[in-house]
Amino acid sequence: MTGFLSRAEARIRPADGQDAEAVARIFVETWQAAYPGILAERVLTGLSVERQFAYWRGVIAGREQTVFVADSQGVVGFAACGVARPRLAGYRGEVFTLYILPDRQGEGIGRALFSVALTRLAKRDLMPALVWVLADNPARFFYERLGGKRAGERDDKLGDKPHREIAYGWSAVPTPTDPC
Ligand SMILES: CC(C)(COP(=O)(O)OP(=O)(O)OC[C@H]1O[C@@H](n2cnc3c(N)ncnc32)[C@H](O)[C@@H]1OP(=O)(O)O)[C@@H](O)C(=O)NCCC(=O)NCCS
């Protein structure tokens, strides 16, 4: 597979075990940049690259989630997708995670990663697919921009605080399509 190029010429490719550390660092850095004022400070300061590394190494090695990375002179973003959990009214697939390093946001990398993840779900017959996003997270407007339709709401807990989450759904892959 040659990979898929974003507008920023980041190459989107499946993650391998060597990407686990970069993925862990991106997870911690993007959470700490995106979620102050949304999630409790204790949750953000308690994040650990070591723990995330152990988690993502297992996820990348396992079969439950497919992880893609955006590579642009190093890994600058990642997405994870798989069977929706729990299933919501006919939605079969889910993009669980999508994070781009703060200084590489706005270059088209998120759109490219998301398209590749949805394309993988479509190939696995896991469409329609959805994403859950914190209602307070401005990233939800990114999903609206990519054509996501509101599919549901739920309350979840992060730390000990309840948070409202909104689901956006897609029945088809938004363009550009994935040549992988
Ligand atoms: C949300 C995120 C994944 C978007 O990735 P990105 O690479 O910055 O976005 P892109 O450059 O691919 O943007 C694609 C389109 O969405 C729009 N967009 C991106 N973020 C947006 C936002 N917060 N609000 C409205 N539109 C947005 C862009 O303007 C672009 O529109 P265009 O095609 O008309 O130019 C990224 O900013 C990120 O990682 N944010 C922090 C972590 C996070 O909240 N992740 C989502 C968890 S559910």
Tab-separated table of C-alpha atoms and ligand atoms in Angstrom:
chain	number	residue	atom	x	y	z
A	1	MET	CA	0.000	0.000	0.000
A	2	THR	CA	1.435	3.366	-0.978
A	3	GLY	CA	-0.698	5.382	1.437
A	4	PHE	CA	-2.960	8.361	0.989
A	5	LEU	CA	-1.685	11.961	0.813
A	6	SER	CA	-3.481	14.784	2.630
A	7	ARG	CA	-3.528	18.363	1.312
A	8	ALA	CA	-0.477	18.939	3.584
A	9	GLU	CA	1.246	15.974	1.913
A	10	ALA	CA	1.143	13.932	5.074
A	11	ARG	CA	1.117	10.240	4.131
A	12	ILE	CA	-1.714	8.316	5.753
A	13	ARG	CA	-0.756	4.702	6.475
A	14	PRO	CA	-1.678	1.907	8.891
A	15	ALA	CA	0.164	2.190	12.203
A	16	ASP	CA	2.747	-0.375	13.241
A	17	GLY	CA	4.260	-1.094	16.633
A	18	GLN	CA	6.991	1.494	16.100
A	19	ASP	CA	4.342	4.234	15.985
A	20	ALA	CA	2.992	3.521	19.475
A	21	GLU	CA	5.201	6.048	21.229
A	22	ALA	CA	4.376	8.868	18.788
A	23	VAL	CA	0.672	8.036	19.038
A	24	ALA	CA	0.885	8.159	22.857
A	25	ARG	CA	2.617	11.548	22.765
A	26	ILE	CA	0.073	12.974	20.307
A	27	PHE	CA	-2.783	11.692	22.482
A	28	VAL	CA	-1.423	13.412	25.606
A	29	GLU	CA	-0.410	16.623	23.822
A	30	THR	CA	-3.718	17.073	22.003
A	31	TRP	CA	-5.821	16.311	25.077
A	32	GLN	CA	-3.837	18.829	27.116
A	33	ALA	CA	-4.201	21.454	24.369
A	34	ALA	CA	-7.856	20.817	23.434
A	35	TYR	CA	-9.630	20.014	26.679
A	36	PRO	CA	-8.758	22.647	29.350
A	37	GLY	CA	-12.071	24.150	30.458
A	38	ILE	CA	-13.886	21.108	29.056
A	39	LEU	CA	-12.398	18.287	31.148
A	40	ALA	CA	-11.273	18.494	34.772
A	41	GLU	CA	-7.687	19.714	35.180
A	42	ARG	CA	-6.986	16.608	37.266
A	43	VAL	CA	-7.813	14.395	34.286
A	44	LEU	CA	-5.454	16.362	32.023
A	45	THR	CA	-2.512	16.620	34.430
A	46	GLY	CA	-2.926	12.922	35.248
A	47	LEU	CA	-2.321	11.829	31.649
A	48	SER	CA	0.824	9.781	31.198
A	49	VAL	CA	2.712	9.112	27.974
A	50	GLU	CA	3.979	5.842	29.478
A	51	ARG	CA	0.462	4.571	30.202
A	52	GLN	CA	-0.791	5.726	26.803
A	53	PHE	CA	2.188	3.996	25.170
A	54	ALA	CA	1.273	0.699	26.848
A	55	TYR	CA	-2.364	1.142	25.809
A	56	TRP	CA	-1.680	2.074	22.164
A	57	ARG	CA	0.992	-0.599	21.724
A	58	GLY	CA	-1.714	-3.124	22.669
A	59	VAL	CA	-4.342	-1.526	20.432
A	60	ILE	CA	-2.010	-1.431	17.398
A	61	ALA	CA	-1.000	-5.068	17.953
A	62	GLY	CA	-4.617	-6.171	18.489
A	63	ARG	CA	-7.512	-6.762	16.120
A	64	GLU	CA	-10.312	-4.713	17.666
A	65	GLN	CA	-9.287	-1.323	16.286
A	66	THR	CA	-7.542	-0.264	13.097
A	67	VAL	CA	-5.134	2.606	13.675
A	68	PHE	CA	-3.918	4.934	10.921
A	69	VAL	CA	-1.185	7.525	11.297
A	70	ALA	CA	-0.419	10.677	9.333
A	71	ASP	CA	3.283	10.786	8.589
A	72	SER	CA	4.879	14.076	7.610
A	73	GLN	CA	8.554	13.907	8.589
A	74	GLY	CA	7.328	12.037	11.640
A	75	VAL	CA	3.891	11.063	12.907
A	76	VAL	CA	1.695	14.168	13.345
A	77	GLY	CA	-1.775	12.644	13.824
A	78	PHE	CA	-3.680	9.405	14.130
A	79	ALA	CA	-7.150	7.870	13.939
A	80	ALA	CA	-8.586	4.610	15.287
A	81	CYS	CA	-11.742	2.875	14.058
A	82	GLY	CA	-13.626	-0.407	14.361
A	83	VAL	CA	-16.985	-1.958	15.223
A	84	ALA	CA	-19.234	0.600	16.963
A	85	ARG	CA	-19.528	0.161	20.730
A	86	PRO	CA	-22.231	0.193	21.743
A	87	ARG	CA	-24.177	0.084	18.495
A	88	LEU	CA	-26.597	2.942	18.076
A	89	ALA	CA	-29.714	2.549	15.976
A	90	GLY	CA	-28.228	0.857	12.954
A	91	TYR	CA	-24.726	2.349	13.055
A	92	ARG	CA	-22.191	-0.424	12.524
A	93	GLY	CA	-18.795	1.261	12.575
A	94	GLU	CA	-17.158	3.943	14.691
A	95	VAL	CA	-14.172	6.255	14.500
A	96	PHE	CA	-13.093	6.150	18.125
A	97	THR	CA	-10.199	8.556	18.053
A	98	LEU	CA	-8.893	11.344	15.818
A	99	TYR	CA	-6.095	13.625	16.969
A	100	ILE	CA	-3.759	15.948	15.108
A	101	LEU	CA	-0.816	17.678	16.786
A	102	PRO	CA	-1.830	21.258	17.655
A	103	ASP	CA	0.807	22.860	15.412
A	104	ARG	CA	-0.326	20.712	12.427
A	105	GLN	CA	-4.064	21.335	12.684
A	106	GLY	CA	-5.842	23.143	9.863
A	107	GLU	CA	-3.749	21.555	7.074
A	108	GLY	CA	-6.288	19.013	5.872
A	109	ILE	CA	-4.709	16.127	7.807
A	110	GLY	CA	-7.768	15.475	9.983
A	111	ARG	CA	-10.006	15.294	6.918
A	112	ALA	CA	-7.598	12.881	5.186
A	113	LEU	CA	-7.285	10.597	8.235
A	114	PHE	CA	-11.037	10.590	8.762
A	115	SER	CA	-11.711	9.705	5.107
A	116	VAL	CA	-9.229	6.832	5.265
A	117	ALA	CA	-10.781	5.542	8.506
A	118	LEU	CA	-14.322	5.680	7.046
A	119	THR	CA	-13.101	3.994	3.866
A	120	ARG	CA	-11.684	1.151	5.945
A	121	LEU	CA	-15.006	0.818	7.786
A	122	ALA	CA	-16.844	0.747	4.444
A	123	LYS	CA	-14.534	-2.003	3.167
A	124	ARG	CA	-15.335	-4.001	6.305
A	125	ASP	CA	-19.077	-3.486	5.713
A	126	LEU	CA	-19.255	-1.321	8.846
A	127	MET	CA	-21.263	1.567	7.404
A	128	PRO	CA	-23.149	3.599	8.459
A	129	ALA	CA	-20.532	4.791	10.931
A	130	LEU	CA	-20.425	7.370	13.681
A	131	VAL	CA	-18.223	9.445	15.933
A	132	TRP	CA	-18.928	10.508	19.513
A	133	VAL	CA	-17.662	13.981	20.409
A	134	LEU	CA	-17.939	16.026	23.582
A	135	ALA	CA	-20.735	18.559	23.130
A	136	ASP	CA	-18.403	21.303	24.413
A	137	ASN	CA	-15.625	20.406	21.976
A	138	PRO	CA	-15.419	22.803	19.005
A	139	ALA	CA	-14.146	19.804	17.008
A	140	ARG	CA	-17.792	18.879	16.532
A	141	PHE	CA	-18.000	21.623	13.909
A	142	PHE	CA	-15.198	19.834	12.052
A	143	TYR	CA	-17.444	16.748	11.866
A	144	GLU	CA	-20.339	18.897	10.678
A	145	ARG	CA	-18.046	20.364	8.008
A	146	LEU	CA	-17.294	16.813	6.880
A	147	GLY	CA	-20.996	16.137	6.420
A	148	GLY	CA	-21.761	14.299	9.660
A	149	LYS	CA	-25.453	14.228	10.603
A	150	ARG	CA	-26.475	14.335	14.237
A	151	ALA	CA	-27.298	10.776	15.212
A	152	GLY	CA	-27.772	10.824	18.976
A	153	GLU	CA	-26.700	12.108	22.378
A	154	ARG	CA	-25.556	10.495	25.608
A	155	ASP	CA	-24.053	11.329	28.972
A	156	ASP	CA	-20.694	9.798	29.761
A	157	LYS	CA	-18.234	10.162	32.618
A	158	LEU	CA	-14.637	11.299	32.294
A	159	GLY	CA	-12.937	11.488	35.658
A	160	ASP	CA	-15.858	11.850	38.044
A	161	LYS	CA	-17.678	14.494	36.019
A	162	PRO	CA	-20.570	13.736	33.627
A	163	HIS	CA	-20.192	15.039	30.080
A	164	ARG	CA	-22.682	15.391	27.278
A	165	GLU	CA	-21.605	13.729	24.045
A	166	ILE	CA	-23.070	14.080	20.569
A	167	ALA	CA	-22.911	11.400	17.874
A	168	TYR	CA	-22.418	12.320	14.222
A	169	GLY	CA	-23.141	9.735	11.567
A	170	TRP	CA	-22.137	9.065	7.949
A	171	SER	CA	-23.744	6.612	5.562
A	172	ALA	CA	-21.050	7.156	2.909
A	173	VAL	CA	-17.392	8.153	2.842
A	174	PRO	CA	-16.908	11.895	2.312
A	175	THR	CA	-14.534	12.855	-0.504
A	176	PRO	CA	-11.633	12.613	-1.110
A	177	THR	CA	-11.753	8.834	-1.310
A	178	ASP	CA	-8.967	6.546	-0.258
A	179	PRO	CA	-6.828	4.818	-2.860
A	180	CYS	CA	-5.260	2.490	-0.220
B	1	LIG	C1	-10.601	18.260	15.102
B	1	LIG	C2	-9.338	17.873	14.323
B	1	LIG	C3	-9.209	16.356	14.262
B	1	LIG	C4	-9.475	18.419	12.882
B	1	LIG	O1	-8.310	18.095	12.124
B	1	LIG	P1	-7.578	19.209	11.244
B	1	LIG	O2	-6.474	18.568	10.507
B	1	LIG	O3	-7.256	20.372	12.118
B	1	LIG	O4	-8.772	19.643	10.253
B	1	LIG	P2	-8.681	19.843	8.651
B	1	LIG	O5	-7.585	20.821	8.368
B	1	LIG	O6	-8.615	18.529	7.967
B	1	LIG	O7	-10.091	20.542	8.389
B	1	LIG	C5	-11.053	20.035	7.461
B	1	LIG	C6	-12.182	21.053	7.365
B	1	LIG	O8	-12.816	21.183	8.645
B	1	LIG	C7	-12.773	22.540	9.080
B	1	LIG	N1	-12.533	22.544	10.526
B	1	LIG	C8	-11.511	22.000	11.202
B	1	LIG	N2	-11.662	22.202	12.528
B	1	LIG	C9	-12.813	22.898	12.666
B	1	LIG	C10	-13.512	23.417	13.786
B	1	LIG	N3	-13.065	23.249	15.041
B	1	LIG	N4	-14.667	24.111	13.554
B	1	LIG	C11	-15.147	24.276	12.288
B	1	LIG	N5	-14.518	23.796	11.181
B	1	LIG	C12	-13.371	23.120	11.382
B	1	LIG	C13	-11.600	23.158	8.331
B	1	LIG	O9	-11.730	24.555	8.222
B	1	LIG	C14	-11.666	22.436	7.013
B	1	LIG	O10	-12.655	23.051	6.215
B	1	LIG	P3	-12.406	23.311	4.611
B	1	LIG	O11	-12.344	21.942	4.004
B	1	LIG	O12	-13.555	24.119	4.199
B	1	LIG	O13	-11.078	24.006	4.492
B	1	LIG	C15	-8.065	18.494	14.936
B	1	LIG	O14	-8.169	19.885	14.929
B	1	LIG	C16	-7.790	18.017	16.355
B	1	LIG	O15	-7.084	17.032	16.544
B	1	LIG	N6	-8.346	18.767	17.363
B	1	LIG	C17	-8.065	18.523	18.760
B	1	LIG	C18	-8.481	17.171	19.256
B	1	LIG	C19	-9.940	16.828	19.043
B	1	LIG	O16	-10.812	17.535	19.512
B	1	LIG	N7	-10.182	15.710	18.325
B	1	LIG	C20	-11.516	15.212	18.063
B	1	LIG	C21	-11.938	14.338	19.193
B	1	LIG	S1	-13.569	13.672	18.908
